[in-house]
Each structure stands twice: as C-alpha cells, then as structure tokens.
Coordinates of C-alpha atoms and ligand atoms in Angstrom, one line a residue:
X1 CA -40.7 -30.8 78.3
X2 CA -44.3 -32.3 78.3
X3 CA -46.3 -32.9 81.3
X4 CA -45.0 -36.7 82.1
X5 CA -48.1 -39.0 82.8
X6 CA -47.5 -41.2 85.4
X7 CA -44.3 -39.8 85.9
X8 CA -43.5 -41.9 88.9
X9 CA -43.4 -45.5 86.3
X10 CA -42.2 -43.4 83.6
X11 CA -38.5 -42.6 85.2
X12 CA -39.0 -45.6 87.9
X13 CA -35.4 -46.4 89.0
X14 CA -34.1 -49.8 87.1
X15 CA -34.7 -51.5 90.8
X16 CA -38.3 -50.4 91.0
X17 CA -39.3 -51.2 87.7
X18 CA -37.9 -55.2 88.2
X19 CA -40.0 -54.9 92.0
X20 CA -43.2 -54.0 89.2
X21 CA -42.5 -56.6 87.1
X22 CA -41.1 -59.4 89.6
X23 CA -44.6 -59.3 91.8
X24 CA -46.6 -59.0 88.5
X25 CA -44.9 -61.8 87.0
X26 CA -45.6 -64.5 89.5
X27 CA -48.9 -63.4 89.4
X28 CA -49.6 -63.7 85.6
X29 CA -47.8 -67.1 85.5
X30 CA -50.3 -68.4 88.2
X31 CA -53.0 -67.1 86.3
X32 CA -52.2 -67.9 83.0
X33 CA -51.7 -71.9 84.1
X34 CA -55.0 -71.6 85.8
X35 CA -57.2 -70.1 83.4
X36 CA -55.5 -71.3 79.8
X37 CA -55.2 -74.9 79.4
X38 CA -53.3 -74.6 75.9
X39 CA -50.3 -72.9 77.9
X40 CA -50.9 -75.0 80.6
X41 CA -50.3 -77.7 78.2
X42 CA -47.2 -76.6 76.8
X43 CA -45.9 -75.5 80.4
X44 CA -46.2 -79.2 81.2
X45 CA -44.6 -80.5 78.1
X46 CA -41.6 -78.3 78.9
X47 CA -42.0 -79.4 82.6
X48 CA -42.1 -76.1 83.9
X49 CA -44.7 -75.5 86.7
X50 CA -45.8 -71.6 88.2
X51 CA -43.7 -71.9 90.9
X52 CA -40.6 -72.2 89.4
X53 CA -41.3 -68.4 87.9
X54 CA -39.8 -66.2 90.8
X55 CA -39.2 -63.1 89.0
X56 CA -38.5 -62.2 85.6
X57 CA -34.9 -63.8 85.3
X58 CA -37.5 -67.0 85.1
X59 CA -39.1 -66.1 82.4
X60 CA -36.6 -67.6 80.4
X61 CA -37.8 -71.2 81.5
X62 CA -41.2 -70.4 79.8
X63 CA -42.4 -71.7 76.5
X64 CA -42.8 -69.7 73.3
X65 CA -45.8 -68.6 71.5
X66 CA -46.3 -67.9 67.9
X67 CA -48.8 -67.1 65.6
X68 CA -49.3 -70.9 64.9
X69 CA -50.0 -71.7 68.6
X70 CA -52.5 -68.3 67.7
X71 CA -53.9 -69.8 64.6
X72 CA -54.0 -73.2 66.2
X73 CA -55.9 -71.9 69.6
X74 CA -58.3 -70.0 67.5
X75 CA -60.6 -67.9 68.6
X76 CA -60.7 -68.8 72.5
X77 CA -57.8 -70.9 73.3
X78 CA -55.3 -68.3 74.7
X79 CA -58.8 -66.4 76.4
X80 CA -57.4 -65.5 79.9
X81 CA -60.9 -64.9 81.7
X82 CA -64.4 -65.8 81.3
X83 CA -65.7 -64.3 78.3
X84 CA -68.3 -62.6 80.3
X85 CA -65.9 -60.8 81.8
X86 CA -64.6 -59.0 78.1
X87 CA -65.9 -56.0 76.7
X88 CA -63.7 -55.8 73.3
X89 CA -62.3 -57.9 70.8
X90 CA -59.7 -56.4 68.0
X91 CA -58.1 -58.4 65.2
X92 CA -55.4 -57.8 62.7
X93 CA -55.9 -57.6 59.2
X94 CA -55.0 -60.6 57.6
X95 CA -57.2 -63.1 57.3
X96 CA -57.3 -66.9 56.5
X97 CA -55.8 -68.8 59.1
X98 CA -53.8 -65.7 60.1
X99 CA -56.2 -63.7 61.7
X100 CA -55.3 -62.9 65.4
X101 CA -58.8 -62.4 67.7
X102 CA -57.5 -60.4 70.6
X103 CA -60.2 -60.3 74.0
X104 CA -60.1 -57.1 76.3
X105 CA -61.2 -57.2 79.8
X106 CA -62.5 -53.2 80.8
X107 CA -59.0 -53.3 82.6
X108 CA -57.0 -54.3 79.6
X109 CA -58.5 -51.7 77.9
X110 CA -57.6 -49.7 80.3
X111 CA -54.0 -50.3 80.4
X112 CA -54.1 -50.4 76.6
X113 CA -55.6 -46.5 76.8
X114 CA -53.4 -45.7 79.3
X115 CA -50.0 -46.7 77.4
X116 CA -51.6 -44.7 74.3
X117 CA -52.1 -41.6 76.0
X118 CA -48.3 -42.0 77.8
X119 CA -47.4 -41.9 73.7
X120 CA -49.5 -38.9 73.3
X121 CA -48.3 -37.4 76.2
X122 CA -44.8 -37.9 75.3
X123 CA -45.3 -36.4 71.7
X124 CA -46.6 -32.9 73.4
X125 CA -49.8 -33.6 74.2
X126 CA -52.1 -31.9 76.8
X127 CA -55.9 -31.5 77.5
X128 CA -55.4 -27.9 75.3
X129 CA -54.9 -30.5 71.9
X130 CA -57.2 -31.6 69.5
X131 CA -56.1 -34.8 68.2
X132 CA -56.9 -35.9 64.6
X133 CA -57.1 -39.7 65.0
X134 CA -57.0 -40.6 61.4
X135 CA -56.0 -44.7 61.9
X136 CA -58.6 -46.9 60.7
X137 CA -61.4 -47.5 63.6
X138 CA -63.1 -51.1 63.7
X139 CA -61.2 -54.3 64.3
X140 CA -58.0 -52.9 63.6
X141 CA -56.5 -52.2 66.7
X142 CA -54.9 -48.2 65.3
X143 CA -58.2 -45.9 66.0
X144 CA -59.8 -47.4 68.7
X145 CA -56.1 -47.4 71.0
X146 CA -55.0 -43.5 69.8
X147 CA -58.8 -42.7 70.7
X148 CA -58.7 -43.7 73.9
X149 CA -55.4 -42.5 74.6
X150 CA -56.4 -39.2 73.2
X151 CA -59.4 -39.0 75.9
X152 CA -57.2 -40.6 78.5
X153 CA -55.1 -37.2 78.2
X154 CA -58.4 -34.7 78.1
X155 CA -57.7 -34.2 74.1
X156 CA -60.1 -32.9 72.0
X157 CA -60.7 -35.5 70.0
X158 CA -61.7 -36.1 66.1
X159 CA -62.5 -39.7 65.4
X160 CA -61.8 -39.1 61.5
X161 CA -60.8 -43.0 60.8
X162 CA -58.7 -43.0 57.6
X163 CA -59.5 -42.6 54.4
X164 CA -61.9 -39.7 52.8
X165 CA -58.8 -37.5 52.6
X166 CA -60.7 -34.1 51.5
X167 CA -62.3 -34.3 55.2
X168 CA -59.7 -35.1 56.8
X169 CA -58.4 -32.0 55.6
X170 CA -61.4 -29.8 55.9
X171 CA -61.6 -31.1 59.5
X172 CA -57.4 -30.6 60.1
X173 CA -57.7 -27.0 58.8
X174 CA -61.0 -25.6 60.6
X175 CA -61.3 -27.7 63.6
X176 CA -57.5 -26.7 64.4
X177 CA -56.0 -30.2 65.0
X178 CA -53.0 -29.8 66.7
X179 CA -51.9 -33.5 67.0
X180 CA -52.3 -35.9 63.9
X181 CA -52.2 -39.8 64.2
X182 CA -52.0 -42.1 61.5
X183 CA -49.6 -44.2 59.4
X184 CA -46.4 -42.2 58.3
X185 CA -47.4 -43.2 54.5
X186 CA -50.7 -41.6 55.0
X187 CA -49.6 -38.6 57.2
X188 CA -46.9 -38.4 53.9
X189 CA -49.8 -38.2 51.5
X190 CA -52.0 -35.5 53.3
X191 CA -49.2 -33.5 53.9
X192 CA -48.8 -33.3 49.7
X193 CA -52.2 -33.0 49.7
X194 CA -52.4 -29.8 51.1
X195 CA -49.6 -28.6 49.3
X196 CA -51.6 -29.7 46.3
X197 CA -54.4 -27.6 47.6
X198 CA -52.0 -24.7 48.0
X199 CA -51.1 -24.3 52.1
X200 CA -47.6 -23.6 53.0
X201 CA -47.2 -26.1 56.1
X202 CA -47.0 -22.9 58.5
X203 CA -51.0 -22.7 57.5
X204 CA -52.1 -25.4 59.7
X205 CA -51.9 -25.8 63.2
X206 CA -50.0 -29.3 64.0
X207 CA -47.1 -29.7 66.3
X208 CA -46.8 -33.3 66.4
X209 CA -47.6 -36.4 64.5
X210 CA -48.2 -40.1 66.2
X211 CA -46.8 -42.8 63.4
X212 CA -46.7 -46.2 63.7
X213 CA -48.3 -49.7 62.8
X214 CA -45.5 -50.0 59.6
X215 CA -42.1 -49.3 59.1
X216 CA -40.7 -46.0 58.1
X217 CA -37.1 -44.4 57.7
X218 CA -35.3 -41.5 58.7
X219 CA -35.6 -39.8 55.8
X220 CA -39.4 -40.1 55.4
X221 CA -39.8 -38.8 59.0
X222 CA -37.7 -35.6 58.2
X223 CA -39.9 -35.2 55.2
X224 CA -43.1 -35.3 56.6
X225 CA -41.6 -32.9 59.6
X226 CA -41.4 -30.5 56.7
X227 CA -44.3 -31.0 54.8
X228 CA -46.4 -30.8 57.9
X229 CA -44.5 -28.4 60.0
X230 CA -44.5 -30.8 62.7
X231 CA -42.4 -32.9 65.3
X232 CA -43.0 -37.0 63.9
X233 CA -42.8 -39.4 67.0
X234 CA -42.8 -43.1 66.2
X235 CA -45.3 -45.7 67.9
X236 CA -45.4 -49.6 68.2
X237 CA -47.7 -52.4 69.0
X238 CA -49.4 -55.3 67.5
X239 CA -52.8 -56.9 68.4
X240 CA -51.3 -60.0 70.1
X241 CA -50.1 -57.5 73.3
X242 CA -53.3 -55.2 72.8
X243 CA -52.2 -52.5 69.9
X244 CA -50.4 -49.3 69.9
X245 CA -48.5 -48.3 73.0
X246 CA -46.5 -51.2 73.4
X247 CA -43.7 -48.7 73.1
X248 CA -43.5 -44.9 71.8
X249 CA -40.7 -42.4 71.0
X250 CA -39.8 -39.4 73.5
X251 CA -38.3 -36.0 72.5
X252 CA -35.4 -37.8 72.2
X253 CA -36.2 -39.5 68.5
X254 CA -33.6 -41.7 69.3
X255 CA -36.0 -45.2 69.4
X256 CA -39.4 -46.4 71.5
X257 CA -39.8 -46.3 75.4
X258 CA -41.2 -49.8 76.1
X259 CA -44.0 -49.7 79.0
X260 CA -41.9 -52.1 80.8
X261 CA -44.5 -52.0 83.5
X262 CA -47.1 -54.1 81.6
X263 CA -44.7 -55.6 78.7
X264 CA -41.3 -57.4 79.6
X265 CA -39.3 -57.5 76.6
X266 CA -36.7 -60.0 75.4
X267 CA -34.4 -60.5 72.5
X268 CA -34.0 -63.7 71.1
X269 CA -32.1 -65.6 68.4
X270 CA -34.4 -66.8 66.2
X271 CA -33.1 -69.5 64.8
X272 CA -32.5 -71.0 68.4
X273 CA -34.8 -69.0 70.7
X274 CA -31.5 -68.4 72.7
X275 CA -31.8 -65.3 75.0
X276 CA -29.4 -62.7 73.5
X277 CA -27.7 -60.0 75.6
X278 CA -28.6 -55.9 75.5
X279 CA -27.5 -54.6 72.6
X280 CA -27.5 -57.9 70.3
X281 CA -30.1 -57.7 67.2
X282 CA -32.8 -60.3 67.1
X283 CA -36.3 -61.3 67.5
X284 CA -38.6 -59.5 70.1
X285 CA -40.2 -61.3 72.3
X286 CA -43.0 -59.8 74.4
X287 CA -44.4 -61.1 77.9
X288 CA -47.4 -59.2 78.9
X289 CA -47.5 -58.9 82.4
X290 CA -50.9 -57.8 83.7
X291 CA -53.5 -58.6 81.1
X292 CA -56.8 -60.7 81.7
X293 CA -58.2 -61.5 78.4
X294 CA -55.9 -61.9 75.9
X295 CA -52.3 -63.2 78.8
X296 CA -49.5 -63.8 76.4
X297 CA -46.2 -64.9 77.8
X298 CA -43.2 -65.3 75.7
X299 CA -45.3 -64.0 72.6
X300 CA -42.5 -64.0 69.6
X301 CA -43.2 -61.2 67.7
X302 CA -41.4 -61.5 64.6
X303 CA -40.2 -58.2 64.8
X304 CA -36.0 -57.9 64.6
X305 CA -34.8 -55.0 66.7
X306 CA -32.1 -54.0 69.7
X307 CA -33.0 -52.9 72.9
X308 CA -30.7 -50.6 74.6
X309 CA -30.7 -49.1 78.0
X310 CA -28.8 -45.6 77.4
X311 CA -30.2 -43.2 79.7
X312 CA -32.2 -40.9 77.9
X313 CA -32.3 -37.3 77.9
X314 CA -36.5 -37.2 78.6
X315 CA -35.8 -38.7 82.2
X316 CA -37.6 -41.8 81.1
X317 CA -36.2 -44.7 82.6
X318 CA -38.0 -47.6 80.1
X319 CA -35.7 -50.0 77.8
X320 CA -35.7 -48.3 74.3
X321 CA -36.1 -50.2 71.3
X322 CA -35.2 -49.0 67.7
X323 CA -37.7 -49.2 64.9
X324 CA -38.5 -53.1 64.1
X325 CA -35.4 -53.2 61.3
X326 CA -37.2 -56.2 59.7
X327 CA -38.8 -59.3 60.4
X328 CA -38.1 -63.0 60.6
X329 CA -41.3 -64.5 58.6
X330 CA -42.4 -63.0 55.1
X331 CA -45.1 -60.7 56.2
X332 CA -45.1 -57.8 54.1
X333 CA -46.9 -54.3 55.4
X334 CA -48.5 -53.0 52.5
X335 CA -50.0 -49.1 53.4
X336 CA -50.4 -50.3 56.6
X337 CA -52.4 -53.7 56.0
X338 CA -50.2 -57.1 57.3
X339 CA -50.0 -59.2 54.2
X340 CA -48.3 -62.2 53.8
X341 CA -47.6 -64.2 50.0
X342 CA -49.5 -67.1 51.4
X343 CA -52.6 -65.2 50.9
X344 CA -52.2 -64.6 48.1
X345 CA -51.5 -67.9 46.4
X346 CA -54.8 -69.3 48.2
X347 CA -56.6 -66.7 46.3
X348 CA -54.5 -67.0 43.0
X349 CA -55.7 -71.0 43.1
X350 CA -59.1 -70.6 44.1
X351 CA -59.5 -68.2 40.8
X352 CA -58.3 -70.7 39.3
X353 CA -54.9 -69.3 38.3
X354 CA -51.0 -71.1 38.2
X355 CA -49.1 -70.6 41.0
X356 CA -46.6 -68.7 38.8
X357 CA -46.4 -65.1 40.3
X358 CA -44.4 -62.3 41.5
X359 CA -45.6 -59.6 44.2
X360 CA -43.8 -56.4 43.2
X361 CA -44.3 -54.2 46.6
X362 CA -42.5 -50.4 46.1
X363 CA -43.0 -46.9 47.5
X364 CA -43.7 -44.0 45.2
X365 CA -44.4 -40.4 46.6
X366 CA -44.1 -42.1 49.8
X367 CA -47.1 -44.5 49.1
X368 CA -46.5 -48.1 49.3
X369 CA -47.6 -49.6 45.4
X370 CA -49.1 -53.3 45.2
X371 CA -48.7 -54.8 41.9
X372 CA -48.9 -59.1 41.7
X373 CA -48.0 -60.6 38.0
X374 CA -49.8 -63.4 37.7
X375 CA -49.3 -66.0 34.8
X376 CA -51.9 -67.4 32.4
X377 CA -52.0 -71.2 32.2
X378 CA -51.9 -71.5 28.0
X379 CA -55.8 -73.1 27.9
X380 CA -56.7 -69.7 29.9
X381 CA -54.5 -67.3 27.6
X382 CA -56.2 -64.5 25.9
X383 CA -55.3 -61.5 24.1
X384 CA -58.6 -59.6 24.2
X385 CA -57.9 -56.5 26.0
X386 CA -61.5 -56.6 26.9
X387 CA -61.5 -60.3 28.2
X388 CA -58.0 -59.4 30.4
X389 CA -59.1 -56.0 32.3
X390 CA -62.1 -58.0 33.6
X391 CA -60.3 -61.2 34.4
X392 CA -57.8 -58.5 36.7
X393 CA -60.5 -56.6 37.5
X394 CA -62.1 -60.3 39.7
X395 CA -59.2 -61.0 40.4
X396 CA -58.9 -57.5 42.2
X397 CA -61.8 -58.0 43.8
X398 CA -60.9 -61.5 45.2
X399 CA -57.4 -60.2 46.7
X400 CA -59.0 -57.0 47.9
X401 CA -61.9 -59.0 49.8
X402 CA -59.3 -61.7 51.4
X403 CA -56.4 -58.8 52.4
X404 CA -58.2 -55.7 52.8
X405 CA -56.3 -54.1 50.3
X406 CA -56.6 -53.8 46.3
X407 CA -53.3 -54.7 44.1
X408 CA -52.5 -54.1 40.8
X409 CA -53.1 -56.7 39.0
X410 CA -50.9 -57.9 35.6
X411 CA -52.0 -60.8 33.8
X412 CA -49.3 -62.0 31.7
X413 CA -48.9 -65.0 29.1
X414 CA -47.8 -68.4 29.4
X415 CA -44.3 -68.7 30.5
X416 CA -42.9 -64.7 31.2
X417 CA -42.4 -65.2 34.6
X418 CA -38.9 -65.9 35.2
X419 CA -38.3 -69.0 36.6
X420 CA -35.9 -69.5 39.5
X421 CA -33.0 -72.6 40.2
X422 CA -33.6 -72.9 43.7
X423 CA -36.6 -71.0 45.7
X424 CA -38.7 -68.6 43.7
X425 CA -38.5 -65.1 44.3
X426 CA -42.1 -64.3 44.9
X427 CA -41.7 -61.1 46.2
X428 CA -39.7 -58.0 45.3
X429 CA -39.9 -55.3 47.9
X430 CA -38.2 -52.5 46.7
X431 CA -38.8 -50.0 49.7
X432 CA -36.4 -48.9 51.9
X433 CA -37.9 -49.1 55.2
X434 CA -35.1 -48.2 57.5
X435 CA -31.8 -46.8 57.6
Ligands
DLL1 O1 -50.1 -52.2 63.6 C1 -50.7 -51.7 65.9 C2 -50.4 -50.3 65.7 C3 -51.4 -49.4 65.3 C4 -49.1 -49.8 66.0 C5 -51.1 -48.1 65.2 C6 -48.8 -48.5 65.8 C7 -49.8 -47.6 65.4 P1 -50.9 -55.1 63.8 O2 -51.8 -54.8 62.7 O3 -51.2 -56.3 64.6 O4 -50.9 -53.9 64.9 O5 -49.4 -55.2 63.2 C8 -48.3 -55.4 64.1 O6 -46.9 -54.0 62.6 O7 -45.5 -56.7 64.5 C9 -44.8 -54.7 63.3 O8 -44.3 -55.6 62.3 C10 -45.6 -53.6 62.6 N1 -45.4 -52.3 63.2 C11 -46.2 -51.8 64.2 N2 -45.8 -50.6 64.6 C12 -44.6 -50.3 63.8 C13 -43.7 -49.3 63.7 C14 -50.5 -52.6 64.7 N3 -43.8 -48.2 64.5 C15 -47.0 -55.3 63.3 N4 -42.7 -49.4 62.9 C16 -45.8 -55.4 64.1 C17 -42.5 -50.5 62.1 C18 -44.4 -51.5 63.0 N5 -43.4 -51.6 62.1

C-alpha cells in the first residue's frame, strides 16, 4: 500500500465527509449568488434563494447547468471572482461555440494539483518517481493538472507533452521514468513502439501508468499492463470542474474514488433530471464545492455512469464511480480530442460542400481512426485524381484547424451516401469503449 496523501479525507468516515461538504456547501451557494449573476438569475427563476441550501440534501432544489448555459455565458459569465484575482485559464478542445474557458484562482489550482497528486499517489507514487507527463500541455487541461500533481507529490518530473514519440521514448528509457501519464490510446501506441524498437517490457523501468481524458476497456487496460510491464490506473475530469482529478482509481481497479471533498456527485435521469438512487445508471452531475473562479453547481456532465459506495479494500472512504459507460449528447472522443458532428458540418458548409456525410470513427492497433465521407454536389464532381487529393487535402486542413485533429478525408460522387428514412446516421463508431 502507497503512502495515502491526506489520509485523514481520503478514508474520512461517511459522517465526516457530509460535515466537509454540508459547511462547504452553504458557503459556495452564498457565494455563487453573490458573485455570478447568470446563476443568480436562474436561482430566481426557479425561486430558490441561498438560504434554502442547508446541506447537501438541498442541492437537489438547485438549477442545472449545461454546456449551453456555458456556451451562452461565454467567456466570463459563470466567473466566480474578480478576474484579478485568477492566475489560469484552461479550455477544452472543441471549438465554435463549444469551447469551455475555465478561470483558476491560485487556490483552485491548488486543489486542482492537489486531487492530481492524490491520483498519483494512489497509483504508487512517491517523491523516489520520475513521472513522464506525456498529456498535451497548453489549454488542454491533461499536462498542466498531472504536472502539478506530479510536483505536489515531490516527483521527478518530465514535462514531455505528447506527441514526438521517439523522445518520449529516448527520455522513458534513459531518464528512468517510473510513472507514465497519458491517454490509454497513446500509452497503447508507445508501448508497440518500443516493441517495434526491440525492448522486452521488463527493459524499462515503469510501474504504473495514469490514463484518462477518453474512454477505454478492460481489455485495452490488461494489454497495455503487458506491453508496458506496468499497473494501468484510470483517471477522470473535465475542464468545467478544473481537469483531471475529479476522480482516480485505487489498487483496487474496481472504478474511480471521487474527491468528494471538493466535488459532490449526483446521478440523474436525463431525460427528467430526476435524482436517481446509488446504484441506478444515469447522467453525472457535478457540484463543485470550494472553487473561486470557475463555481459550478449542478454542472451536468454528460457522462452516463453508477456510483457505488462498496467499501473498498484501499481504505478509501470516497463514492466510486465506474468508467463514464457513454454519454448522453453526440460528443465523440477521437485520440483524446472532444469532437462533436456539429463541427463538422459547419466546416463541411463553409468549404462549400453538401451536407451529405458520414463520420466513420474505429480503433485499429488501439488507435482511434478518423475518416468523414463527404459527398460531391454533381456541379463540383470530378474524377481527376489530381483535382480530388487536393480538394481532401483543404478540406483536411479546414477540419484539422476547427477540431484540433486531422481526419481522413473521402470525397465521393453524387449520390453514394446512403440515404436514411428517418434520422441520418452520421456517425458510425465502431470502437468498443467499455465492457
Ligand atoms: O479530458 C480531462 C482529463 C485529462 C481527464 C487527463 C483525465 C486525464 P475534457 O477535455 O474537458 O477534459 O474532456 C472531458 O472526457 O466529460 C468524459 O466524457 C471524457 N473523459 C475524461 N476522463 C475519462 C476517462 C479531460 N477516464 C470529457 N474515461 C469527460 C472515459 C473520460 N472518458
């Protein structure tokens, strides 16, 4: 058993933790209706005012937010604080109208590194480690929080950012890393890659991995175990409640802890919003309860997942949640980028094209694969091969620039795409993500 960080919130007794969150939650209500009028707004509307939010049984009373009251509050709406008073912005990947601009406080960040460096902790980790942090760094919210968690523990820490795969390599193999986070599909692909390059997964010196930020299954965890030689732990988050952290798997591999002491976690119906009990499948819903900047209450996450309460075998006393099993709006993660067909049509029509296409999403070698069909109207048809690999090649360029990621790009004649009765199919995922 790792060294526990925080060990005293970690295995809190289910009373203390609801003290934690009871006194918090007051608090962040108050706040929140103080500081942002666009929740103050919708508090009114549903007639709700601070004081009738005792403790967290309350929360229940409080209004939803979505990405649309995001999109719509855009950038400083939902701000919490002063903006003087921020150091950090992150965003998510996606862009046109569904970019997410998240604003840290020093504190935030601070709780943000300090839930990263509980997931580190609980993987293994220990101030002898040198962790590979091989997430992308910038906006996206993967490097920056592992980073900071990383140092939070007394890590040695490589700031490798993805991509550049032969250094990441060099680095893993002479710098001894002993801890690697990144997304399972790119942990996956350096773990062939040194197998390409002719190391026996014994050769390097990894114990654990840190994988998160898309979803993965059983079976690709057990196979990057072997091609690494490593323990894989799972890790959650999204921008809107500060990044990775949110929640993070223990020995156990049996689901994530949730830091109940900064997120409250609901599960909802999502058709109704009803509150469902423990155990019931649904839409996660998270409540942050001590952040400045960026306060979110009753954030709906999109995510479908159970929590369960089982006691666990690490001594940890947080609600578990399994992996998110799938979600209820048409996002796609493609190799870790959030990407949803929306995007894709704007781009389609601003090229110029029909609005006859298919997105074709699969995962090969454990890569994802990206491939969108698109249709030629029959005044832009043309069988010059020449005249077609640059029309994809722009049009490769355009969908790379909005999502942040490159698909394959078909264009086919007038009239191939099959036509649906009722909605079109515009996407066909073939990956399995989970069990
Ligand atoms: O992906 C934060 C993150 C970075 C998590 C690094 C873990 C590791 P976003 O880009 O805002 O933030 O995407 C959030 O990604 O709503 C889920 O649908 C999905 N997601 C995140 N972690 C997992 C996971 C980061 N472990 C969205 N398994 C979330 C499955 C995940 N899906």
């Amino acid at each position: 058993m790792s060294n526990y960080y925080q060990k005293e919130i970690e295995t809190a007794s289910r009373e203390e933790i609801l003290k934690i969150q009871n006194e918090k939650i007051v608090k962040q209500v108050k706040h929140v209706y103080e500081n942002v009028p666009y929740y103050r707004n919708l508090m009114d509307q549903k007639g709700v005012k601070p004081e009738d939010i005792q403790s967290v049984d309350d929360i229940k009373k409080l209004p939803f937010l979505t990405k649309d009251d995001l999109r719509e509050a855009y950038p400083y709406g939902l701000l919490g604080t002063d903006l003087k008073n921020c150091v950090r912005i992150q965003s998510t990947s996606g862009t046109t109208g569904k970019r997410v601009v998240a604003f840290y406080t020093q504190h935030d960040v601070d709780i943000w590194e300090e839930c990263c460096a509980r997931a580190i902790m609980a993987a293994g980790g220990t101030s002898d480690d040198v962790c590979q942090v091989s997430y992308g760094y910038g906006l996206f919210t993967g490097g920056p929080g592992l980073n900071g968690g990383s140092h939070k523990v007394g890590c040695l820490t490589l700031p490798m950012s993805s991509g550049n795969t032969d250094r990441q390599l060099q680095f893993m193999m002479d710098l001894n890393a002993t801890i690697l986070c990144c997304t399972p599909s790119y942990a996956a692909y350096l773990g062939e890659s040194l197998a390409e390059r002719g190391y026996k997964p014994e050769d390097n010196k990894l114990k654990a991995g840190i994988f998160g930020a898309e979803p993965w299954t059983e079976e690709m965890r057990r196979s990057i175990e072997k091609s690494l030689g490593i323990k894989a732990y799972d890790i959650y988050g999204l921008t809107e409640t500060s990044g990775p952290g949110v929640s993070f798997e223990c020995e156990e591999q049996t689901g994530m802890h949730i830091n109940e002491d900064h997120f409250y976690a609901e599960i909802i119906d999502p058709k109704t919003g009803e509150v469902l009990p423990e155990g019931s499948k649904g839409e996660l819903v998270f409540t942050s309860l001590d952040k400045e900047g960026f306060p979110l209450l009753r954030y709906r996450t999109k995510d479908i997942c159970i929590l369960s309460r089982k006691k666990c075998s690490c001594g940890r006393t947080h609600v578990k949640m399994t992996k998110p099993l799938g979600r209820s709006d048409d996002m796609m993660i493609i190799r870790g980028v959030n990407v949803f067909p929306s995007q894709i049509e704007a781009v389609l029509l601003k090229e110029g094209y029909t609005p006859n296409y298919q997105i074709v999403v699969d995962r090969v070698n454990n890569t994802d694969t990206f491939d969108i069909y698109v249709e030629y109207s029959p005044e832009q048809f043309s069988d010059k091969i020449a005249v077609v690999q640059a029309q994809e090649k722009a049009l490769n360029g355009a969908m790379r620039s909005m999502l942040g990621i490159g698909p394959k790009i078909h264009l086919v004649a007038p009239k191939t795409i099959t036509r649906s009765e009722g909605k079109a199919v515009r996407v066909i995922d073939k990956r399995k993500l989970h069990d």
